[in-house]
Amino acid sequence: EAGVAQSPRYKIIEKRQSVAFWCNPISGHATLYWYQQILGQGPKLLIQFQNNGVVDDSQLPKDRFSAERLKGVDSTLKIQPAKLEDSAVYLCASSLGLAGSYNEQFFGPGTRLTVL
Amino acid sequence: GQQVMQIPQYQHVQEGEDFTTYCNSSTTLSNIQWYKQRPGGHPVFLIQLVKSGEVKKQKRLTFQFGEAKKNSSLHITATQTTDVGTYFCAAESRFYFGSGTKLNVKP
């Protein structure tokens, strides 16, 4: 079974530039998550999708971050404009998303973003 | 919002010693998940605990969920170098991850 795919794996940009990350979840997984993991910290949930609807985006800095999952499959996360403090690994995860069952999350390899 | 606190932040053990990490919440949790992240890797799901007082074992790993469902622990018996990594607890419902416990095992 193919895992969660993310691209690019690494990205270096200058502050105030824009960047986009792509995620393809495991086939059949209804729930998709984007996390930000700053070095030495635990993953911080940015946004959670159930199919193509947003379940939780309370921790997404909406003035600069946006995410979409238009067809309920793959997803993109965009930062515009980037700040130095956005340097982190951006992790995408997916789960079956069935109510009342284990929601084991499968994580992708992440995109390491460096903002100079 | 719901937060989980993890202690200790770091743990250095000699191979063969035991290791325990604790996860505490100020609110009652519906369930809790544990993940392991190897250096340079991504989090990998270990287990989910749902019931009050639940205890689950995976080989040398023992997971417990407190009676009040506000705390949890992960205990590793006789650590091995392959146990090196950071262990995170995550509270479902906005999936708040703890800050993690980084385990280093000296051979």
mmCIF file of C-alpha atoms in Angstrom:
data_model
loop_
_atom_site.group_PDB
_atom_site.id
_atom_site.type_symbol
_atom_site.label_atom_id
_atom_site.label_comp_id
_atom_site.label_asym_id
_atom_site.label_seq_id
_atom_site.Cartn_x
_atom_site.Cartn_y
_atom_site.Cartn_z
ATOM 1 C CA GLU A 1 0.000 0.000 0.000
ATOM 2 C CA ALA A 2 1.413 3.379 -0.996
ATOM 3 C CA GLY A 3 1.931 5.815 1.835
ATOM 4 C CA VAL A 4 1.226 9.523 2.085
ATOM 5 C CA ALA A 5 3.138 11.402 -0.587
ATOM 6 C CA GLN A 6 4.413 14.945 -0.160
ATOM 7 C CA SER A 7 6.353 17.281 -2.386
ATOM 8 C CA PRO A 8 8.690 18.996 -2.472
ATOM 9 C CA ARG A 9 10.835 17.405 0.231
ATOM 10 C CA TYR A 10 12.883 20.558 0.739
ATOM 11 C CA LYS A 11 12.296 24.192 -0.053
ATOM 12 C CA ILE A 12 14.393 27.273 0.595
ATOM 13 C CA ILE A 13 12.860 30.698 0.023
ATOM 14 C CA GLU A 14 13.407 34.256 1.112
ATOM 15 C CA LYS A 15 11.033 36.026 3.460
ATOM 16 C CA ARG A 16 8.011 37.597 1.818
ATOM 17 C CA GLN A 17 8.079 35.012 -0.981
ATOM 18 C CA SER A 18 5.285 32.516 -1.526
ATOM 19 C CA VAL A 19 5.478 28.739 -1.317
ATOM 20 C CA ALA A 20 3.114 25.818 -1.836
ATOM 21 C CA PHE A 21 3.212 22.263 -0.599
ATOM 22 C CA TRP A 22 1.363 19.287 -2.034
ATOM 23 C CA CYS A 23 0.043 16.177 -0.333
ATOM 24 C CA ASN A 24 -1.519 13.011 -1.715
ATOM 25 C CA PRO A 25 -3.058 10.925 1.089
ATOM 26 C CA ILE A 26 -3.493 7.180 1.220
ATOM 27 C CA SER A 27 -6.237 6.076 -1.156
ATOM 28 C CA GLY A 28 -9.602 5.932 0.552
ATOM 29 C CA HIS A 29 -8.630 8.070 3.513
ATOM 30 C CA ALA A 30 -11.318 10.637 4.155
ATOM 31 C CA THR A 31 -9.440 12.735 6.687
ATOM 32 C CA LEU A 32 -6.374 14.793 5.845
ATOM 33 C CA TYR A 33 -4.277 16.850 8.253
ATOM 34 C CA TRP A 34 -1.570 19.461 7.831
ATOM 35 C CA TYR A 35 0.854 19.937 10.701
ATOM 36 C CA GLN A 36 3.700 22.350 11.314
ATOM 37 C CA GLN A 37 6.632 20.933 13.267
ATOM 38 C CA ILE A 38 9.231 23.399 14.442
ATOM 39 C CA LEU A 39 12.574 21.875 15.389
ATOM 40 C CA GLY A 40 12.450 20.347 18.862
ATOM 41 C CA GLN A 41 8.682 20.649 19.201
ATOM 42 C CA GLY A 42 5.691 18.419 18.687
ATOM 43 C CA PRO A 43 3.578 18.681 15.532
ATOM 44 C CA LYS A 44 1.044 21.511 15.628
ATOM 45 C CA LEU A 45 -2.198 20.921 13.789
ATOM 46 C CA LEU A 46 -2.832 23.625 11.190
ATOM 47 C CA ILE A 47 -5.906 22.288 9.447
ATOM 48 C CA GLN A 48 -8.005 19.138 9.283
ATOM 49 C CA PHE A 49 -10.179 18.151 6.311
ATOM 50 C CA GLN A 50 -12.937 15.562 6.207
ATOM 51 C CA ASN A 51 -13.289 14.796 2.516
ATOM 52 C CA ASN A 52 -13.295 18.299 0.993
ATOM 53 C CA GLY A 53 -14.697 20.107 4.027
ATOM 54 C CA VAL A 54 -12.729 21.841 6.767
ATOM 55 C CA VAL A 55 -13.208 20.285 10.216
ATOM 56 C CA ASP A 56 -10.753 22.441 12.156
ATOM 57 C CA ASP A 57 -8.578 25.348 11.084
ATOM 58 C CA SER A 58 -8.445 27.150 14.411
ATOM 59 C CA GLN A 59 -4.646 27.173 14.518
ATOM 60 C CA LEU A 60 -4.099 28.165 10.898
ATOM 61 C CA PRO A 61 -2.683 31.708 10.553
ATOM 62 C CA LYS A 62 -5.250 32.692 7.987
ATOM 63 C CA ASP A 63 -3.630 36.011 7.138
ATOM 64 C CA ARG A 64 -0.833 34.150 5.374
ATOM 65 C CA PHE A 65 -1.677 30.443 5.260
ATOM 66 C CA SER A 66 -4.316 28.804 3.096
ATOM 67 C CA ALA A 67 -5.154 25.201 2.292
ATOM 68 C CA GLU A 68 -7.546 23.439 0.012
ATOM 69 C CA ARG A 69 -8.693 19.950 -0.785
ATOM 70 C CA LEU A 70 -10.989 20.627 -3.686
ATOM 71 C CA LYS A 71 -11.847 17.085 -4.803
ATOM 72 C CA GLY A 72 -11.514 15.468 -1.408
ATOM 73 C CA VAL A 73 -8.303 13.692 -2.354
ATOM 74 C CA ASP A 74 -5.013 15.575 -2.599
ATOM 75 C CA SER A 75 -4.390 18.875 -0.892
ATOM 76 C CA THR A 76 -2.201 21.960 -1.129
ATOM 77 C CA LEU A 77 -0.971 24.231 1.642
ATOM 78 C CA LYS A 78 0.202 27.710 0.718
ATOM 79 C CA ILE A 79 2.105 30.369 2.605
ATOM 80 C CA GLN A 80 1.961 33.900 1.247
ATOM 81 C CA PRO A 81 4.035 35.822 2.244
ATOM 82 C CA ALA A 82 6.469 33.699 4.236
ATOM 83 C CA LYS A 83 8.108 34.887 7.441
ATOM 84 C CA LEU A 84 11.295 33.714 9.091
ATOM 85 C CA GLU A 85 9.315 31.967 11.825
ATOM 86 C CA ASP A 86 7.619 29.757 9.224
ATOM 87 C CA SER A 87 10.809 27.720 8.942
ATOM 88 C CA ALA A 88 9.695 24.233 9.938
ATOM 89 C CA VAL A 89 8.791 20.822 8.626
ATOM 90 C CA TYR A 90 5.278 20.677 7.208
ATOM 91 C CA LEU A 91 3.757 17.270 7.699
ATOM 92 C CA CYS A 92 0.723 15.887 5.962
ATOM 93 C CA ALA A 93 -1.159 12.972 7.485
ATOM 94 C CA SER A 94 -4.260 11.022 6.588
ATOM 95 C CA SER A 95 -6.610 8.639 8.317
ATOM 96 C CA LEU A 96 -9.665 6.621 7.393
ATOM 97 C CA GLY A 97 -11.825 9.106 9.252
ATOM 98 C CA LEU A 98 -14.552 6.677 10.198
ATOM 99 C CA ALA A 99 -16.654 7.782 13.139
ATOM 100 C CA GLY A 100 -16.289 5.624 16.242
ATOM 101 C CA SER A 101 -13.165 3.820 15.069
ATOM 102 C CA TYR A 102 -9.438 4.119 15.417
ATOM 103 C CA ASN A 103 -8.204 7.192 13.617
ATOM 104 C CA GLU A 104 -4.620 6.101 13.218
ATOM 105 C CA GLN A 105 -2.809 8.818 11.358
ATOM 106 C CA PHE A 106 -0.327 7.955 8.640
ATOM 107 C CA PHE A 107 2.240 10.680 8.118
ATOM 108 C CA GLY A 108 4.067 11.633 4.975
ATOM 109 C CA PRO A 109 7.821 12.342 4.927
ATOM 110 C CA GLY A 110 7.233 16.085 5.291
ATOM 111 C CA THR A 111 8.504 19.178 3.511
ATOM 112 C CA ARG A 112 11.352 20.982 5.209
ATOM 113 C CA LEU A 113 10.939 24.724 4.650
ATOM 114 C CA THR A 114 13.742 27.179 5.294
ATOM 115 C CA VAL A 115 12.912 30.876 5.122
ATOM 116 C CA LEU A 116 15.944 33.159 4.804
ATOM 117 C CA GLY B 1 -7.735 24.850 24.181
ATOM 118 C CA GLN B 2 -6.928 21.312 25.100
ATOM 119 C CA GLN B 3 -3.253 20.749 25.782
ATOM 120 C CA VAL B 4 -1.180 17.815 26.837
ATOM 121 C CA MET B 5 2.043 18.122 28.768
ATOM 122 C CA GLN B 6 4.753 15.530 28.497
ATOM 123 C CA ILE B 7 7.592 14.765 30.871
ATOM 124 C CA PRO B 8 10.479 14.363 30.862
ATOM 125 C CA GLN B 9 11.675 16.366 27.881
ATOM 126 C CA TYR B 10 14.813 14.242 27.540
ATOM 127 C CA GLN B 11 15.882 10.868 28.862
ATOM 128 C CA HIS B 12 19.277 9.275 28.482
ATOM 129 C CA VAL B 13 19.477 5.613 29.471
ATOM 130 C CA GLN B 14 21.953 2.793 29.229
ATOM 131 C CA GLU B 15 20.876 -0.020 26.965
ATOM 132 C CA GLY B 16 18.903 -2.515 29.022
ATOM 133 C CA GLU B 17 17.473 0.078 31.409
ATOM 134 C CA ASP B 18 13.778 0.877 31.526
ATOM 135 C CA PHE B 19 12.197 4.107 30.309
ATOM 136 C CA THR B 20 8.915 5.837 31.052
ATOM 137 C CA THR B 21 7.322 8.958 29.605
ATOM 138 C CA TYR B 22 4.217 10.616 31.008
ATOM 139 C CA CYS B 23 1.472 12.595 29.364
ATOM 140 C CA ASN B 24 -0.892 14.801 31.393
ATOM 141 C CA SER B 25 -3.975 16.783 30.485
ATOM 142 C CA SER B 26 -6.000 19.268 32.490
ATOM 143 C CA THR B 27 -9.160 18.042 30.805
ATOM 144 C CA THR B 28 -10.695 14.608 30.339
ATOM 145 C CA LEU B 29 -9.612 13.030 27.081
ATOM 146 C CA SER B 30 -11.848 10.952 24.835
ATOM 147 C CA ASN B 31 -8.825 8.949 23.820
ATOM 148 C CA ILE B 32 -5.094 9.289 23.428
ATOM 149 C CA GLN B 33 -2.632 8.189 20.789
ATOM 150 C CA TRP B 34 1.100 7.540 21.019
ATOM 151 C CA TYR B 35 3.577 8.101 18.197
ATOM 152 C CA LYS B 36 7.304 7.531 17.741
ATOM 153 C CA GLN B 37 9.462 9.767 15.591
ATOM 154 C CA ARG B 38 12.958 8.607 14.725
ATOM 155 C CA PRO B 39 15.614 11.297 14.161
ATOM 156 C CA GLY B 40 14.999 12.850 10.749
ATOM 157 C CA GLY B 41 11.819 10.845 10.279
ATOM 158 C CA HIS B 42 8.116 11.384 10.574
ATOM 159 C CA PRO B 43 5.761 10.320 13.401
ATOM 160 C CA VAL B 44 4.659 6.699 13.293
ATOM 161 C CA PHE B 45 1.531 5.558 15.093
ATOM 162 C CA LEU B 46 2.089 3.168 17.989
ATOM 163 C CA ILE B 47 -1.266 2.787 19.717
ATOM 164 C CA GLN B 48 -4.564 4.368 20.686
ATOM 165 C CA LEU B 49 -6.090 4.098 24.180
ATOM 166 C CA VAL B 50 -9.787 4.675 24.654
ATOM 167 C CA LYS B 51 -11.043 3.156 27.908
ATOM 168 C CA SER B 52 -10.495 4.408 31.426
ATOM 169 C CA GLY B 53 -7.694 2.430 33.092
ATOM 170 C CA GLU B 54 -6.802 0.684 29.850
ATOM 171 C CA VAL B 55 -3.443 -1.091 29.642
ATOM 172 C CA LYS B 56 -2.027 -2.340 26.358
ATOM 173 C CA LYS B 57 1.232 -4.084 25.616
ATOM 174 C CA GLN B 58 3.312 -4.298 22.476
ATOM 175 C CA LYS B 59 6.325 -6.516 23.127
ATOM 176 C CA ARG B 60 8.514 -4.391 25.450
ATOM 177 C CA LEU B 61 6.181 -1.381 25.363
ATOM 178 C CA THR B 62 3.375 -0.935 27.906
ATOM 179 C CA PHE B 63 0.807 1.826 27.502
ATOM 180 C CA GLN B 64 -1.580 2.973 30.223
ATOM 181 C CA PHE B 65 -4.548 5.322 30.262
ATOM 182 C CA GLY B 66 -5.430 6.775 33.643
ATOM 183 C CA GLU B 67 -8.665 6.043 35.444
ATOM 184 C CA ALA B 68 -9.767 9.660 35.068
ATOM 185 C CA LYS B 69 -8.643 9.703 31.404
ATOM 186 C CA LYS B 70 -6.458 12.724 32.089
ATOM 187 C CA ASN B 71 -3.066 11.061 31.953
ATOM 188 C CA SER B 72 -1.232 8.337 30.126
ATOM 189 C CA SER B 73 2.152 6.690 30.197
ATOM 190 C CA LEU B 74 4.439 4.704 27.943
ATOM 191 C CA HIS B 75 6.905 2.329 29.554
ATOM 192 C CA ILE B 76 9.682 0.546 27.685
ATOM 193 C CA THR B 77 11.276 -2.440 29.389
ATOM 194 C CA ALA B 78 14.947 -3.169 28.726
ATOM 195 C CA THR B 79 15.587 -0.455 26.162
ATOM 196 C CA GLN B 80 17.479 -1.180 22.979
ATOM 197 C CA THR B 81 19.307 1.196 20.637
ATOM 198 C CA THR B 82 16.433 0.782 18.187
ATOM 199 C CA ASP B 83 14.168 2.554 20.701
ATOM 200 C CA VAL B 84 15.983 5.848 20.100
ATOM 201 C CA GLY B 85 13.637 8.619 19.019
ATOM 202 C CA THR B 86 11.059 11.057 20.291
ATOM 203 C CA TYR B 87 7.824 9.716 21.745
ATOM 204 C CA PHE B 88 4.717 11.886 21.458
ATOM 205 C CA CYS B 89 1.295 11.566 22.954
ATOM 206 C CA ALA B 90 -1.577 13.128 21.044
ATOM 207 C CA ALA B 91 -5.032 13.922 22.341
ATOM 208 C CA GLU B 92 -7.746 13.370 19.782
ATOM 209 C CA SER B 93 -10.112 16.251 19.317
ATOM 210 C CA ARG B 94 -7.932 18.735 17.524
ATOM 211 C CA PHE B 95 -5.036 16.280 17.819
ATOM 212 C CA TYR B 96 -2.951 18.207 20.259
ATOM 213 C CA PHE B 97 0.485 16.685 20.339
ATOM 214 C CA GLY B 98 2.589 16.861 23.460
ATOM 215 C CA SER B 99 6.073 18.325 23.264
ATOM 216 C CA GLY B 100 7.543 14.832 23.213
ATOM 217 C CA THR B 101 10.159 12.943 25.186
ATOM 218 C CA LYS B 102 13.435 12.450 23.401
ATOM 219 C CA LEU B 103 14.982 9.096 24.282
ATOM 220 C CA ASN B 104 18.662 8.403 23.808
ATOM 221 C CA VAL B 105 19.961 4.899 24.463
ATOM 222 C CA LYS B 106 23.657 4.360 25.032
ATOM 223 C CA PRO B 107 24.955 0.980 23.906
#
